Coordinates of C-alpha atoms and ligand atoms in Angstrom, one line a residue:
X1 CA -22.8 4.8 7.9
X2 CA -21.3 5.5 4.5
X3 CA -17.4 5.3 3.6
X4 CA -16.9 9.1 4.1
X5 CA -18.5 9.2 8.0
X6 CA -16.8 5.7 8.5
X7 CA -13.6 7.6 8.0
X8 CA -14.3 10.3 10.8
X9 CA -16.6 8.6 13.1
X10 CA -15.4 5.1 13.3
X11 CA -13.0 4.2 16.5
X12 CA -14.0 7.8 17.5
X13 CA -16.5 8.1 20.3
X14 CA -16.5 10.5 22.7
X15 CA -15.0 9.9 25.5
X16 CA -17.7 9.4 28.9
X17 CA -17.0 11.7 31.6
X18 CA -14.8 14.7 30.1
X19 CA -16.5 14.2 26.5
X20 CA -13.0 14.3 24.4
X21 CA -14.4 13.8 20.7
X22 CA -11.1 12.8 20.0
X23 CA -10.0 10.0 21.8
X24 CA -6.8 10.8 24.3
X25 CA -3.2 9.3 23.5
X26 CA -2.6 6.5 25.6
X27 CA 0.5 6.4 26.5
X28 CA 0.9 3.7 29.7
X29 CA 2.6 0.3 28.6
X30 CA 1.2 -1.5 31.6
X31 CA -2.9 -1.6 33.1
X32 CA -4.0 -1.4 36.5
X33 CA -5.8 -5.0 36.4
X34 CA -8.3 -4.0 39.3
X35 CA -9.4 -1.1 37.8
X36 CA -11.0 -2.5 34.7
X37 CA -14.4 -4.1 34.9
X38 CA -14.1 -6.6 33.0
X39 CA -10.0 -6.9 32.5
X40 CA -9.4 -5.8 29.4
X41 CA -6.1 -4.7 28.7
X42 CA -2.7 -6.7 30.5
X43 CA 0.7 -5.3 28.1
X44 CA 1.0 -2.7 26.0
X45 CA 2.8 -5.2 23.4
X46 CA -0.4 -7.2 23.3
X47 CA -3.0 -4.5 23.7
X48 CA -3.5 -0.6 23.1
X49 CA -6.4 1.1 23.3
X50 CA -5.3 3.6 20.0
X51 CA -4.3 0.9 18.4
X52 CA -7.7 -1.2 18.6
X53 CA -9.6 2.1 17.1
X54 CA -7.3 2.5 14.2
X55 CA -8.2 -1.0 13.7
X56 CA -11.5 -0.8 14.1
X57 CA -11.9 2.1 11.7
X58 CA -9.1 0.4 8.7
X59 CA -11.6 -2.7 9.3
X60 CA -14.9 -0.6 9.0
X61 CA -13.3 0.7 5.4
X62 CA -13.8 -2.8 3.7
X63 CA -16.5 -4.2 5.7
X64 CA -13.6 -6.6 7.4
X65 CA -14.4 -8.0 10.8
X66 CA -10.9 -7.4 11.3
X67 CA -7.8 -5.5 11.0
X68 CA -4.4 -5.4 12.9
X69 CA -1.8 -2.7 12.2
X70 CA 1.9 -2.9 12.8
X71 CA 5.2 -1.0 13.4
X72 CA 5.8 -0.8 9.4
X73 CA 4.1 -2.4 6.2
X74 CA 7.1 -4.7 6.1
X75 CA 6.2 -5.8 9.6
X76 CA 2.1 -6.3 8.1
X77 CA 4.1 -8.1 4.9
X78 CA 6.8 -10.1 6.8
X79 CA 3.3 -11.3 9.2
X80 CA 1.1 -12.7 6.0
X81 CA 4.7 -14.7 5.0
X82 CA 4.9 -16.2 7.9
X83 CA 1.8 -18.3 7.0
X84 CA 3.6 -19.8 4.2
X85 CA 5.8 -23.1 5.8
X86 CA 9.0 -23.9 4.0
X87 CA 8.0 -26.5 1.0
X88 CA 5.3 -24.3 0.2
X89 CA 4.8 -22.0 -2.9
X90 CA 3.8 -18.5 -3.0
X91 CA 3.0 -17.0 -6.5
X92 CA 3.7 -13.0 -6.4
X93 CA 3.4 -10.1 -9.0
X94 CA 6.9 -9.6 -10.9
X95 CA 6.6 -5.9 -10.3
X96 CA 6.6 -5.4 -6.9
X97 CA 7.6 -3.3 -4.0
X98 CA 11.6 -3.1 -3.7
X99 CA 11.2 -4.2 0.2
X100 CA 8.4 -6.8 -0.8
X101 CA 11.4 -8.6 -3.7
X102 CA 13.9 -8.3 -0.5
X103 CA 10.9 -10.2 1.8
X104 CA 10.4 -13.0 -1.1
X105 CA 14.1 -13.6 -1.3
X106 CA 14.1 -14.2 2.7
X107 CA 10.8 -16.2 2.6
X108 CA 12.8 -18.2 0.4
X109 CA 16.0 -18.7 2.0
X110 CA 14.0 -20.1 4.7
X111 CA 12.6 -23.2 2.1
X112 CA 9.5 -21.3 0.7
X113 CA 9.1 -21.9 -2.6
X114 CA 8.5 -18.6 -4.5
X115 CA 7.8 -17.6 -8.2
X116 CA 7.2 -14.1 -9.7
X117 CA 5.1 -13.9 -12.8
X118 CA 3.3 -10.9 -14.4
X119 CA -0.3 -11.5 -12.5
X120 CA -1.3 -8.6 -14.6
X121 CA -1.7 -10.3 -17.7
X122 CA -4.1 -12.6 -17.9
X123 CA -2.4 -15.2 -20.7
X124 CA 0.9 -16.0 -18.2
X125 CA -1.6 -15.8 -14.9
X126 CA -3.8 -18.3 -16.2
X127 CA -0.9 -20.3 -17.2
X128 CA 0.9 -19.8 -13.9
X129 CA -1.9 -20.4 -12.1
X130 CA -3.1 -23.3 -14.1
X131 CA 0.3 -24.9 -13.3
X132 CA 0.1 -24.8 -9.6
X133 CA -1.1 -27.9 -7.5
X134 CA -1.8 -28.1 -3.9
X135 CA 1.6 -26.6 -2.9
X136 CA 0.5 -23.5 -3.7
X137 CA 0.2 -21.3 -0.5
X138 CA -0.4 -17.9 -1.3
X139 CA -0.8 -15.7 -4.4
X140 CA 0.6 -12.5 -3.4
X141 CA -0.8 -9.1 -5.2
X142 CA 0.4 -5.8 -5.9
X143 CA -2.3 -3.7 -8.1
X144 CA -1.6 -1.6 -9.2
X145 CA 2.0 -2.4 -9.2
X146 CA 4.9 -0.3 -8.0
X147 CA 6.2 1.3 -10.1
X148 CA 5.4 0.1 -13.6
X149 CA 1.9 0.7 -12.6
X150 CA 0.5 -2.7 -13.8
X151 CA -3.2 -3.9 -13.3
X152 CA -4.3 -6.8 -11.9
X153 CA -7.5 -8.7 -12.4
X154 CA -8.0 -9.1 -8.4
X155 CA -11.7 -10.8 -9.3
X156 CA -9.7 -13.1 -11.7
X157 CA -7.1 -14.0 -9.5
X158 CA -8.6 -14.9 -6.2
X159 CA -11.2 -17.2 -8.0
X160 CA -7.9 -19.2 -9.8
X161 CA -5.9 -18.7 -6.4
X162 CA -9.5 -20.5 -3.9
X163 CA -9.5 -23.7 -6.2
X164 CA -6.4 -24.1 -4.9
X165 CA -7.5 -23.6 -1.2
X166 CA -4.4 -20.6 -1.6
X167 CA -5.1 -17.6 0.4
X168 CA -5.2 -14.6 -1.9
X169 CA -2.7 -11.0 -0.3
X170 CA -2.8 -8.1 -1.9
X171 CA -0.9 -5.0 -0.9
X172 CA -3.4 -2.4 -1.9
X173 CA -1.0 0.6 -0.6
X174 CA -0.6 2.5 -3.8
X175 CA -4.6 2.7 -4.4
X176 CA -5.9 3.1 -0.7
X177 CA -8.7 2.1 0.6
X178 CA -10.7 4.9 -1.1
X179 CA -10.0 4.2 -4.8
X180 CA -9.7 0.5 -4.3
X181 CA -11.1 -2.5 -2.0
X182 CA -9.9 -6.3 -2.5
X183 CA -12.1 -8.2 -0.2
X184 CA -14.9 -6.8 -2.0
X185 CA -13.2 -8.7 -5.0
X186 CA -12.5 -11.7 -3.4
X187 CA -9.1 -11.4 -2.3
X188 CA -8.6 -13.0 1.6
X189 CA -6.5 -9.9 3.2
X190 CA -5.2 -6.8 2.7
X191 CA -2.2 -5.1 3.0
X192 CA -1.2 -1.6 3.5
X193 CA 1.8 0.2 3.8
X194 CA 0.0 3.0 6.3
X195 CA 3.3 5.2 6.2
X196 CA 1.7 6.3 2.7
X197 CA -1.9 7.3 1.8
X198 CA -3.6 6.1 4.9
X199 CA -1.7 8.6 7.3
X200 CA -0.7 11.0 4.7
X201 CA 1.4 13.2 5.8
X202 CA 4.9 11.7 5.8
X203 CA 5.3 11.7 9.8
X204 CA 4.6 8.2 10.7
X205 CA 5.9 4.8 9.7
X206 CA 3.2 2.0 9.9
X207 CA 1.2 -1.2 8.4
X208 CA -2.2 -3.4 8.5
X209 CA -3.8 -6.2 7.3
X210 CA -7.3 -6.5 6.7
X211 CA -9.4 -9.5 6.5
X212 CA -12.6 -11.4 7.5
X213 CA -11.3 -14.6 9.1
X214 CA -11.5 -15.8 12.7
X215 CA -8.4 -18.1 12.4
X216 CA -6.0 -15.7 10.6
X217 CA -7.1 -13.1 13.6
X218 CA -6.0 -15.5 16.2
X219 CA -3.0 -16.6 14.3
X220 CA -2.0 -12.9 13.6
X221 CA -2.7 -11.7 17.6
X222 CA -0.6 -14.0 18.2
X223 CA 2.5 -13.8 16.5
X224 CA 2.2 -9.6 17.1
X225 CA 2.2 -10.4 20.6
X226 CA 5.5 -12.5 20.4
X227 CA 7.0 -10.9 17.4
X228 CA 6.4 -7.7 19.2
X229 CA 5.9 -5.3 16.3
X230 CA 3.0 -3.5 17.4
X231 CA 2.8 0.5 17.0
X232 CA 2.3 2.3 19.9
X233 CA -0.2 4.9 20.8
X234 CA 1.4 7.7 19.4
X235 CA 2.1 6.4 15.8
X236 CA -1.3 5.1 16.3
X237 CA -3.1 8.4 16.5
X238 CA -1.3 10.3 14.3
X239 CA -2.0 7.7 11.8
X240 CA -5.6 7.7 12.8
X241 CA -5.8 11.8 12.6
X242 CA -4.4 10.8 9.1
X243 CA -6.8 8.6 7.9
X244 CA -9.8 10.9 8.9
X245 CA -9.0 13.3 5.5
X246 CA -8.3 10.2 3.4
X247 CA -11.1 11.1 0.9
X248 CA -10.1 14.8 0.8
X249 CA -7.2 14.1 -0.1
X250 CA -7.1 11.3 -2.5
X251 CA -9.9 13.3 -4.6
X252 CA -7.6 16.3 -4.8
X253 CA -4.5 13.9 -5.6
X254 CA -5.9 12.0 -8.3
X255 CA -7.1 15.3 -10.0
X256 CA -3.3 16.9 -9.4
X257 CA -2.1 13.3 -10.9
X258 CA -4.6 13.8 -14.2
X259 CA -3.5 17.2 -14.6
X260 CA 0.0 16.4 -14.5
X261 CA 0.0 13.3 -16.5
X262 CA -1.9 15.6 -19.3
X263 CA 0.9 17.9 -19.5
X264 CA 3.5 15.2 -19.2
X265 CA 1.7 13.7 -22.7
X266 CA 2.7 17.1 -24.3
X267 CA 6.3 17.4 -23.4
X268 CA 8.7 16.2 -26.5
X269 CA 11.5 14.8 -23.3
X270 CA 8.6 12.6 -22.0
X271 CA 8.2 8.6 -23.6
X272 CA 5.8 6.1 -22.6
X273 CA 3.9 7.6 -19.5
X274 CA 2.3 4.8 -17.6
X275 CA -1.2 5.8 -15.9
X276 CA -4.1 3.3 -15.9
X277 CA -6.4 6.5 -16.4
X278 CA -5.1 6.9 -19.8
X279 CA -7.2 4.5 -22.9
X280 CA -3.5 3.4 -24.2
X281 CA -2.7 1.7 -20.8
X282 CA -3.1 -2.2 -21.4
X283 CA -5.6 -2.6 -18.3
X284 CA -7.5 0.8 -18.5
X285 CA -10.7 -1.4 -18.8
X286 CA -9.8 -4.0 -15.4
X287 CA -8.7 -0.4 -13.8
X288 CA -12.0 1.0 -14.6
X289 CA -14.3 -2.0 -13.7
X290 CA -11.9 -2.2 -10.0
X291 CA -10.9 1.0 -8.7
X292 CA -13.3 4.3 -8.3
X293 CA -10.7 6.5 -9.9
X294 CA -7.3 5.2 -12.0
X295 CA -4.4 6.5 -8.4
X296 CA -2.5 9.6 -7.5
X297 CA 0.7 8.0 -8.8
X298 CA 2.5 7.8 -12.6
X299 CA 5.3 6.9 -14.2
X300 CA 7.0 7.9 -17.4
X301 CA 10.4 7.5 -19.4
X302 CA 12.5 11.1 -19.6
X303 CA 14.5 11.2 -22.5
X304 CA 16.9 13.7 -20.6
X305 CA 19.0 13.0 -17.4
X306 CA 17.1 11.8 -14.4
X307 CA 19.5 13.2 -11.9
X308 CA 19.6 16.8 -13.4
X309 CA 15.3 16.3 -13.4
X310 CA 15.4 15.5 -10.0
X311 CA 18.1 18.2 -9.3
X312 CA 15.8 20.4 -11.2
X313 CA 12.6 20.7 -9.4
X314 CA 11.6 22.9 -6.6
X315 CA 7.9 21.4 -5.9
X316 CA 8.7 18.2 -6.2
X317 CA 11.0 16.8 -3.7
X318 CA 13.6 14.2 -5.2
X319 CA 12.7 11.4 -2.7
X320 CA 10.9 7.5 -2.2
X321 CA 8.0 7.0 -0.3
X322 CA 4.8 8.2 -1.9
X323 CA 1.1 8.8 -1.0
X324 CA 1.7 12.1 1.6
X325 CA 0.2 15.5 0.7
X326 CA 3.4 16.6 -0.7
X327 CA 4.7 16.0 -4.4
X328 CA 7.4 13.6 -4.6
X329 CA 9.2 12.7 -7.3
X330 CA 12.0 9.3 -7.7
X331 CA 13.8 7.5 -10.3
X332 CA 13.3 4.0 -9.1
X333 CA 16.9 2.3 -10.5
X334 CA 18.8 5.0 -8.7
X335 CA 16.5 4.5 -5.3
X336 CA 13.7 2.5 -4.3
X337 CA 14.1 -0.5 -6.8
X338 CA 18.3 -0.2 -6.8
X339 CA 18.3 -3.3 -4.4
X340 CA 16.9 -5.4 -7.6
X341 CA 19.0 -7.2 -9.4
X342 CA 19.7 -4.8 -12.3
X343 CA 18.8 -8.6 -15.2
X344 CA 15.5 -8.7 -13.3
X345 CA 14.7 -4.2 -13.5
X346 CA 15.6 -5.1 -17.0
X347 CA 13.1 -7.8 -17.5
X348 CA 10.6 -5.8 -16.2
X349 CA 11.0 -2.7 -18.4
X350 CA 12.4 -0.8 -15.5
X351 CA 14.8 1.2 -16.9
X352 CA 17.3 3.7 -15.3
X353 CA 15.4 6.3 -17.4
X354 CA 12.1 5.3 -15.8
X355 CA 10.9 8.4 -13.0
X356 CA 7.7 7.9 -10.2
X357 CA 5.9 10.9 -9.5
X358 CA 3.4 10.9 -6.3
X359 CA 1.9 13.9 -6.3
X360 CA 0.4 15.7 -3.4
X361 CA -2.2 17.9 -2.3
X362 CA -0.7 21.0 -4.1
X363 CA -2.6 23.0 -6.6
X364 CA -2.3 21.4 -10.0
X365 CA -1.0 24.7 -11.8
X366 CA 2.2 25.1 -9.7
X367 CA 3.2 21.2 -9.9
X368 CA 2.3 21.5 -13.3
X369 CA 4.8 24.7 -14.0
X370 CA 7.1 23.1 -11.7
X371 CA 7.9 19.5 -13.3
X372 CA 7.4 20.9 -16.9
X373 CA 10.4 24.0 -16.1
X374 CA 12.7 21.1 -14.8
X375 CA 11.6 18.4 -17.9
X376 CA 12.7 20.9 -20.5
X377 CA 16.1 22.5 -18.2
X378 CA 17.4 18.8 -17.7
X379 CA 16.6 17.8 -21.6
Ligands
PLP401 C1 6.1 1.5 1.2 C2 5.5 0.2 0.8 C3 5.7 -1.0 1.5 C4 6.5 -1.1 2.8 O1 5.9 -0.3 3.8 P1 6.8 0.4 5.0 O2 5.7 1.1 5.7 O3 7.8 1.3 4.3 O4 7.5 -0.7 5.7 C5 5.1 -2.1 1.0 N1 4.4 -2.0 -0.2 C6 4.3 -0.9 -0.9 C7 3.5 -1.0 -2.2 C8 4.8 0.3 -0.5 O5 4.7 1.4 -1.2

């Protein structure tokens, strides 16, 4: 089966005896144990029948043996720390998820040892990585990078990160599983925040890792079971109805992205737009060479006012999250990167001026009009 039929078939068997061909919301949180053969399924919190399909299916998407999805992608990110014991380093990408900075701080509070270097150039990873002796844990990943739109090298990366013995995490959320597949490039697991591309539709909160390994299965079973961050059957469908479009829908937004960044590249208000599509971004090549098609997300500098931009379109809804089949449109200093320290945005070229876009599933012509009107009224 091919990626496309994975994405509808997988995790979705008709059901024996009524013949559902989509499975039925489970909704019990406790199991009759007489009336399996063999005994299955004991608590909810430990095991769900829509939850093991969505799994089976986000596994099937990367050739994984395994995958296990959770209540949020902080909960998936807050699960691969927990590997990490105090004393231990984990390297991370400077530019990362605002939640992801907040997780690193509390990783280490508790005595991890954690530095932030900029993965995607490969000078200062080299050198980073070339420092690092056996205390290094983890090398955590964020290509492309959120929302500076940085590429990493994931090849380069987990082949540095394995001579230490560290185990290579990269949050793939902003790519998706259909423009971009880490274990195919070495990296150990992956991460998704689910809430975005992978459902789609901005109605359900959720996260998974993916990876290959026996041990890290057990180890992650377990601490879901005791943590007790597992979705439940609901989330675990909708996401799941989500993911069946994926393809459809990350085609259509990476076109709507291209036509929008074009017009963006015309508009005197507009500085330094960042899209690893375009020839002038610094890793258009390790873009190319790793991901079927550069994203469905930009960035770019508006020489105007940010909150009269934001104020200003109709389309575009001023708001974080990204990924869903509607446009969206942020400035990250004034919302999803304002719990950064404001020395460390500025290190990282993150300026107040700095907007996202995500866009959606629209047609290209109305987003088009539609940021362009606000970009020259907020000018
Ligand atoms: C949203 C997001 C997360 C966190 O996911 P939640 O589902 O909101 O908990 C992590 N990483 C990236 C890149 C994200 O965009």
């Amino acid at each position: 089966m091919r990626f496309d039929t994975r994405l509808v078939h997988v995790g979705q068997q008709p059901v024996p005896g009524t013949g559902d061909v989509v499975p039925p919301i489970h909704l019990s949180t406790t199991y009759d144990r007489t009336a399996q053969d063999p005994p299955r399924y004991f608590y909810v919190r430990g095991e769900q029948p829509n939850r093991e399909a969505l799994e089976e299916c986000l596994a099937a998407l990367e050739d994984a043996r395994h995958a296990t999805v959770y209540t949020s992608g902080q909960a998936a990110a807050t699960t691969a720390l927990s590997l990490v014991p105090p004393g231990r380093l984990v390297l991370a990408s400077d530019d990362v998820y605002g939640g992801t900075h907040q997780l690193l701080a509390a990783a280490a509070e508790r005595g991890v040892t954690v530095r932030q270097v900029d993965l995607a150039d490969p000078a200062e990873r080299d050198r980073a990585l070339g420092e690092c002796g056996p205390e290094l844990a983890m090398v955590w990943l964020e290509t492309p990078t959120n929302p500076l739109l940085k590429v990493a090298d994931i090849a380069a990366v987990s082949d540095l990160a394995h001579r230490h013995g560290a185990l290579v995490v990269v949050d793939n959320t902003l790519a998706g599983p259909v423009l971009q597949r880490p274990l195919a490039h070495g990296a150990d697991v992956t991460l998704y925040s689910t809430t975005k591309s992978v459902a789609g539709h901005l109605d359900v909160l959720g996260g998974a890792l993916v990876y290959q390994d026996e041990e890290l299965h057990r180890r992650f079973l377990a601490y879901r079971t005791v943590a007790g961050n597992a979705p439940g059957g609901f989330d675990c469908y909708l996401t799941h109805r989500g993911l069946k479009t994926l393809s459809l829908r990350t085609a259509r937004q990476v076109e709507n992205t291209r036509a929008v960044v074009a017009a963006l590249l015309a508009e005197p208000s507009v500085a330094r737009v960042s899209y690893p599509g375009l020839p002038a971004h610094p890793q258009h090549a390790v873009a190319a060479r790793q991901m079927t098609a550069p994203g469905a997300l930009a960035a770019f500098e508006y020489r105007g006012d940010p909150a009269k931009l934001l104020d200003r379109v109709r389309l575009f809804t001023a708001a974080v999250s990204l990924g869903g089949v509607r446009s969206l449109i942020e400035c990250p200093a004034l919302m999803t990167h304002r719990p950064v320290p404001p020395e460390v945005r500025r290190r990282l070229g993150l300026t107040d001026r700095l907007i996202r876009i995500s866009p959606g599933i629209e047609d290209p012509a109305d987003l088009v009009e539609d940021l362009v009107t606000a970009l020259r009224d907020g000018a």
